[in-house]
Short mmCIF file of N, CA and C in Angstrom, two decimals:
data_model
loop_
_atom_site.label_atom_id
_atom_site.label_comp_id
_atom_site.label_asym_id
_atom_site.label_seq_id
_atom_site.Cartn_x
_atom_site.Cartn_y
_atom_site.Cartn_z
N UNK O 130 0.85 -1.17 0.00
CA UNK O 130 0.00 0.00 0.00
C UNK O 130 0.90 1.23 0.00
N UNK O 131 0.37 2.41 -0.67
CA UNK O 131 1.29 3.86 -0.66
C UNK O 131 0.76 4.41 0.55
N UNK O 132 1.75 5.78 0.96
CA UNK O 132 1.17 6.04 1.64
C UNK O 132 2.05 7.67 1.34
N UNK O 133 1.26 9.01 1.89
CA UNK O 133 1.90 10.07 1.54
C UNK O 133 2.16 11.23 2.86
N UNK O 134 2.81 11.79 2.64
CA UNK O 134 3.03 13.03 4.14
C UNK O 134 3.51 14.59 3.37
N UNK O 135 2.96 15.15 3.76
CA UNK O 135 3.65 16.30 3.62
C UNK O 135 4.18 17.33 4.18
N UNK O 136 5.77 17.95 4.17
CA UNK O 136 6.06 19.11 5.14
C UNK O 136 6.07 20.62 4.29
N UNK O 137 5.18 21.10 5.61
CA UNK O 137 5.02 22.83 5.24
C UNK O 137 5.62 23.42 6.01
N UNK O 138 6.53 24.35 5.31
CA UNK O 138 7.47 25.26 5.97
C UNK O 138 7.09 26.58 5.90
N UNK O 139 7.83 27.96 5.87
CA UNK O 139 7.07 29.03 5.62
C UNK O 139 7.55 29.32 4.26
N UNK O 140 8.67 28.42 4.09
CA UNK O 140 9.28 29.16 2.06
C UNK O 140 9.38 27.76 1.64
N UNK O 141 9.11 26.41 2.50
CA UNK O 141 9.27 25.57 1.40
C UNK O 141 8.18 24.30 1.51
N UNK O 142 8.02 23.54 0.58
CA UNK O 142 6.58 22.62 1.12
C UNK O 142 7.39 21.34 0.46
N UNK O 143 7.52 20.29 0.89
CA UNK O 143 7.77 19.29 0.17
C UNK O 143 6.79 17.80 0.30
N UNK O 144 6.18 17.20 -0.43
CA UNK O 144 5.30 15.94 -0.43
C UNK O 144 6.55 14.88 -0.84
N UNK O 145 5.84 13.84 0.08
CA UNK O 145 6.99 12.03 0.29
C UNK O 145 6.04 11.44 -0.60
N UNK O 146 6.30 10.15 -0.67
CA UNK O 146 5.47 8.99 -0.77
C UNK O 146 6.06 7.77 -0.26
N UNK O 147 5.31 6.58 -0.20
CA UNK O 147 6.36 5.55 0.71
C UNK O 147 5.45 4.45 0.55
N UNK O 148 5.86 3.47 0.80
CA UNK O 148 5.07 2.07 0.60
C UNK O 148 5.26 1.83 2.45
N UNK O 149 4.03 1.24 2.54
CA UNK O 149 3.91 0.27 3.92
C UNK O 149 3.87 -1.13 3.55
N UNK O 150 4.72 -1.32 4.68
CA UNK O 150 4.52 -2.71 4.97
C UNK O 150 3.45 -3.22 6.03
N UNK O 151 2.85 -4.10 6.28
CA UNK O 151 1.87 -4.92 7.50
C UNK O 151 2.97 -5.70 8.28
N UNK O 152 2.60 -5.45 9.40
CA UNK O 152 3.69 -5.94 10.54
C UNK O 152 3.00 -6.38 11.77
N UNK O 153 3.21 -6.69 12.44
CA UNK O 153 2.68 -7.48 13.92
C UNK O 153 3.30 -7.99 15.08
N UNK O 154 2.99 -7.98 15.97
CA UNK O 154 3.79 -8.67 17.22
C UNK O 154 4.32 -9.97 16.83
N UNK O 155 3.79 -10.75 15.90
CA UNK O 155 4.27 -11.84 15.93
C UNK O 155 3.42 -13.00 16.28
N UNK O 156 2.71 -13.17 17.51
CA UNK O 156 1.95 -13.91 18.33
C UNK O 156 0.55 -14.12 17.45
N UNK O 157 -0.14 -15.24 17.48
CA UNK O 157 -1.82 -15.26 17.36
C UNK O 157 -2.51 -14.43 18.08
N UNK O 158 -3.71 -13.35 17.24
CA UNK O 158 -4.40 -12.61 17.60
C UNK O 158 -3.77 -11.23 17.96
N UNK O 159 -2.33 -11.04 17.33
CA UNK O 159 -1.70 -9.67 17.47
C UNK O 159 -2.35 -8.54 16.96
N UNK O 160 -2.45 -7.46 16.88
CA UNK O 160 -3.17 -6.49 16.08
C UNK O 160 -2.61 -6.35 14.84
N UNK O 161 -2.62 -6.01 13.84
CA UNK O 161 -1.96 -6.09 12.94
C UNK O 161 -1.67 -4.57 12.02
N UNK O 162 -0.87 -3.76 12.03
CA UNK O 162 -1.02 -2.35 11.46
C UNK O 162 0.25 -2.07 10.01
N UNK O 163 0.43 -1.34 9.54
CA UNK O 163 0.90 -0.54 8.54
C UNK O 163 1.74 0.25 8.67
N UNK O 164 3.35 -0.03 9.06
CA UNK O 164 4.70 0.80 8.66
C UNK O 164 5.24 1.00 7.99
N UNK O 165 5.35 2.36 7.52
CA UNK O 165 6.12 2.78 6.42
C UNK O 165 7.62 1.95 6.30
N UNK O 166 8.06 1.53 5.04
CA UNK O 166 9.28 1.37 4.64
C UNK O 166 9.90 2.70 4.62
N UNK O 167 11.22 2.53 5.39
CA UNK O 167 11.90 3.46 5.17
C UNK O 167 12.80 3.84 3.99
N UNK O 168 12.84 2.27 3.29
CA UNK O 168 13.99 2.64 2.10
C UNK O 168 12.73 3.11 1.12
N UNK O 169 11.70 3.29 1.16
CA UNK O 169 11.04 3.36 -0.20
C UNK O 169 10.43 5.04 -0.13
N UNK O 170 10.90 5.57 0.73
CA UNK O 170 10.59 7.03 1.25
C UNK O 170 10.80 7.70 -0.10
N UNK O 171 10.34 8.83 -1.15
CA UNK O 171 10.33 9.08 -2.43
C UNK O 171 10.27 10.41 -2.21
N UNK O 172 11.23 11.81 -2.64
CA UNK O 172 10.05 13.35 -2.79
C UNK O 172 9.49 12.91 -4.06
N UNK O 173 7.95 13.36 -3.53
CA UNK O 173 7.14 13.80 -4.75
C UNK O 173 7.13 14.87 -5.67
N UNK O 174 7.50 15.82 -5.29
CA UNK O 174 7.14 17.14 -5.53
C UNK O 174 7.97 18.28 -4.18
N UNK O 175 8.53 19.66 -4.62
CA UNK O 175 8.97 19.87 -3.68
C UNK O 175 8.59 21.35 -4.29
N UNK O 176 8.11 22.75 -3.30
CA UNK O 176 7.90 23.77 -4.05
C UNK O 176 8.92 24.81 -2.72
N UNK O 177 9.75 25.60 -3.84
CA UNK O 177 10.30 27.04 -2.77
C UNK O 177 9.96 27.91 -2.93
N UNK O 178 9.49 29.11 -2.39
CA UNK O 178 8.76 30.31 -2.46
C UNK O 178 8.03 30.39 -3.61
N UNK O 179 7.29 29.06 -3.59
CA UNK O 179 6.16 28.82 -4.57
C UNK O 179 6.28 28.48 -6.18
N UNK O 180 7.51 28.27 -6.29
CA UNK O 180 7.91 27.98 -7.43
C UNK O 180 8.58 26.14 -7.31
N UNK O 181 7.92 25.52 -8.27
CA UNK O 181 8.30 24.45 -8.10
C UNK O 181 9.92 23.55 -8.33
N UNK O 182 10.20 22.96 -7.87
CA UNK O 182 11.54 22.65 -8.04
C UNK O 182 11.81 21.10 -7.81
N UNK O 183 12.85 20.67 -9.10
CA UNK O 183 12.97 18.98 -9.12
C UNK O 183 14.34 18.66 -8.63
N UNK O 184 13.87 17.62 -7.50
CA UNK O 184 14.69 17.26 -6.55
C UNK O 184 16.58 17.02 -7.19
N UNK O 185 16.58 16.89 -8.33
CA UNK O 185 17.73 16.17 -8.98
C UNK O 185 18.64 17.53 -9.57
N UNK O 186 18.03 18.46 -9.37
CA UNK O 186 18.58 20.21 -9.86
C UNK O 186 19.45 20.52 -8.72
N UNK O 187 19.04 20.14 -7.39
CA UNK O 187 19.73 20.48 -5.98
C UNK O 187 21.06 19.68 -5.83
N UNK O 188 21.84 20.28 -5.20
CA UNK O 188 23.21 19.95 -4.72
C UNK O 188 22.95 19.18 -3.70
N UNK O 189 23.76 17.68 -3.55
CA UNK O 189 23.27 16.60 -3.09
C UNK O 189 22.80 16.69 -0.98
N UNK O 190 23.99 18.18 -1.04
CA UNK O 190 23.90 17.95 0.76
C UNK O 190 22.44 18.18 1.01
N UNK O 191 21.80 19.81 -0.18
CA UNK O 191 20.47 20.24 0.13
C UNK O 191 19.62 18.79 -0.25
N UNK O 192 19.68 17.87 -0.86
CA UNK O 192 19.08 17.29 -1.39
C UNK O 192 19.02 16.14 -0.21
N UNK O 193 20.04 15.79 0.59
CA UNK O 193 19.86 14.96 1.91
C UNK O 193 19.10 15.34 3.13
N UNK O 194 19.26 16.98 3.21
CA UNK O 194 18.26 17.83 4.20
C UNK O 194 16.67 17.77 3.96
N UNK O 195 16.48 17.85 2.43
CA UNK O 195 15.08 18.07 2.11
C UNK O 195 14.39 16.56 2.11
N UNK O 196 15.54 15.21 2.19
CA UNK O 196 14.98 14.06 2.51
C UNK O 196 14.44 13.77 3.92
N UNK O 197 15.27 14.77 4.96
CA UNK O 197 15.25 14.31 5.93
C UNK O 197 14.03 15.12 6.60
N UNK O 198 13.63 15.72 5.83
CA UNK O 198 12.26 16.49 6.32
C UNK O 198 11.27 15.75 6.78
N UNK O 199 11.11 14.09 6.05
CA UNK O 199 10.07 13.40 6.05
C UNK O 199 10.29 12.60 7.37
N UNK O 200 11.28 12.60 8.38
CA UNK O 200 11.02 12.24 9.54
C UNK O 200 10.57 12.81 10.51
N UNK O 201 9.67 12.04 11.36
CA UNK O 201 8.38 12.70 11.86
C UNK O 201 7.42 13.08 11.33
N UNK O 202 7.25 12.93 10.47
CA UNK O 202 5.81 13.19 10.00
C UNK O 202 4.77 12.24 10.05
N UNK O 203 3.37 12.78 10.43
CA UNK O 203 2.40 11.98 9.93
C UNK O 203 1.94 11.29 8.59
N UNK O 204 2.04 9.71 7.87
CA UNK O 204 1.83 9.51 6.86
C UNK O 204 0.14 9.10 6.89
N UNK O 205 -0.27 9.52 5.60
CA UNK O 205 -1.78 8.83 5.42
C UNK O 205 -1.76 7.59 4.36
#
């Protein structure tokens, strides 16, 4: 399943995407829920003072910062 998050800044907005995995305690009758993979974490789309911008134009350090945006976030 995909799943997406997005961070809003005041000059920059960037959208993830990410696949979940189903995971569980392990045991019979565990609950069973939906964690994001971390290697499959993706920018979608990234906009700076409203102008849009593709991730592969940025110099790789900005380009490791604007990955790391997507931790902590809420995914849907």
């Amino acid at each position: 399943m995909s799943a997406s998050a997005t961070y809003r800044g005041e000059e920059i907005e960037v959208s993830f995407t990410a696949e979940t995995e189903r995971t569980d305690y392990g045991v019979p009758g565990s609950p069973v829920w939906d964690e994001i993979d971390p290697t499959t974490i993706r920018v979608s789309s990234i906009e700076i003072l409203g102008v849009d911008v593709k991730l592969s134009t940025l110099p790789e350090d900005l380009r490791d910062a604007i990955r790391g945006l997507a931790d902590g976030l809420e995914w849907e």
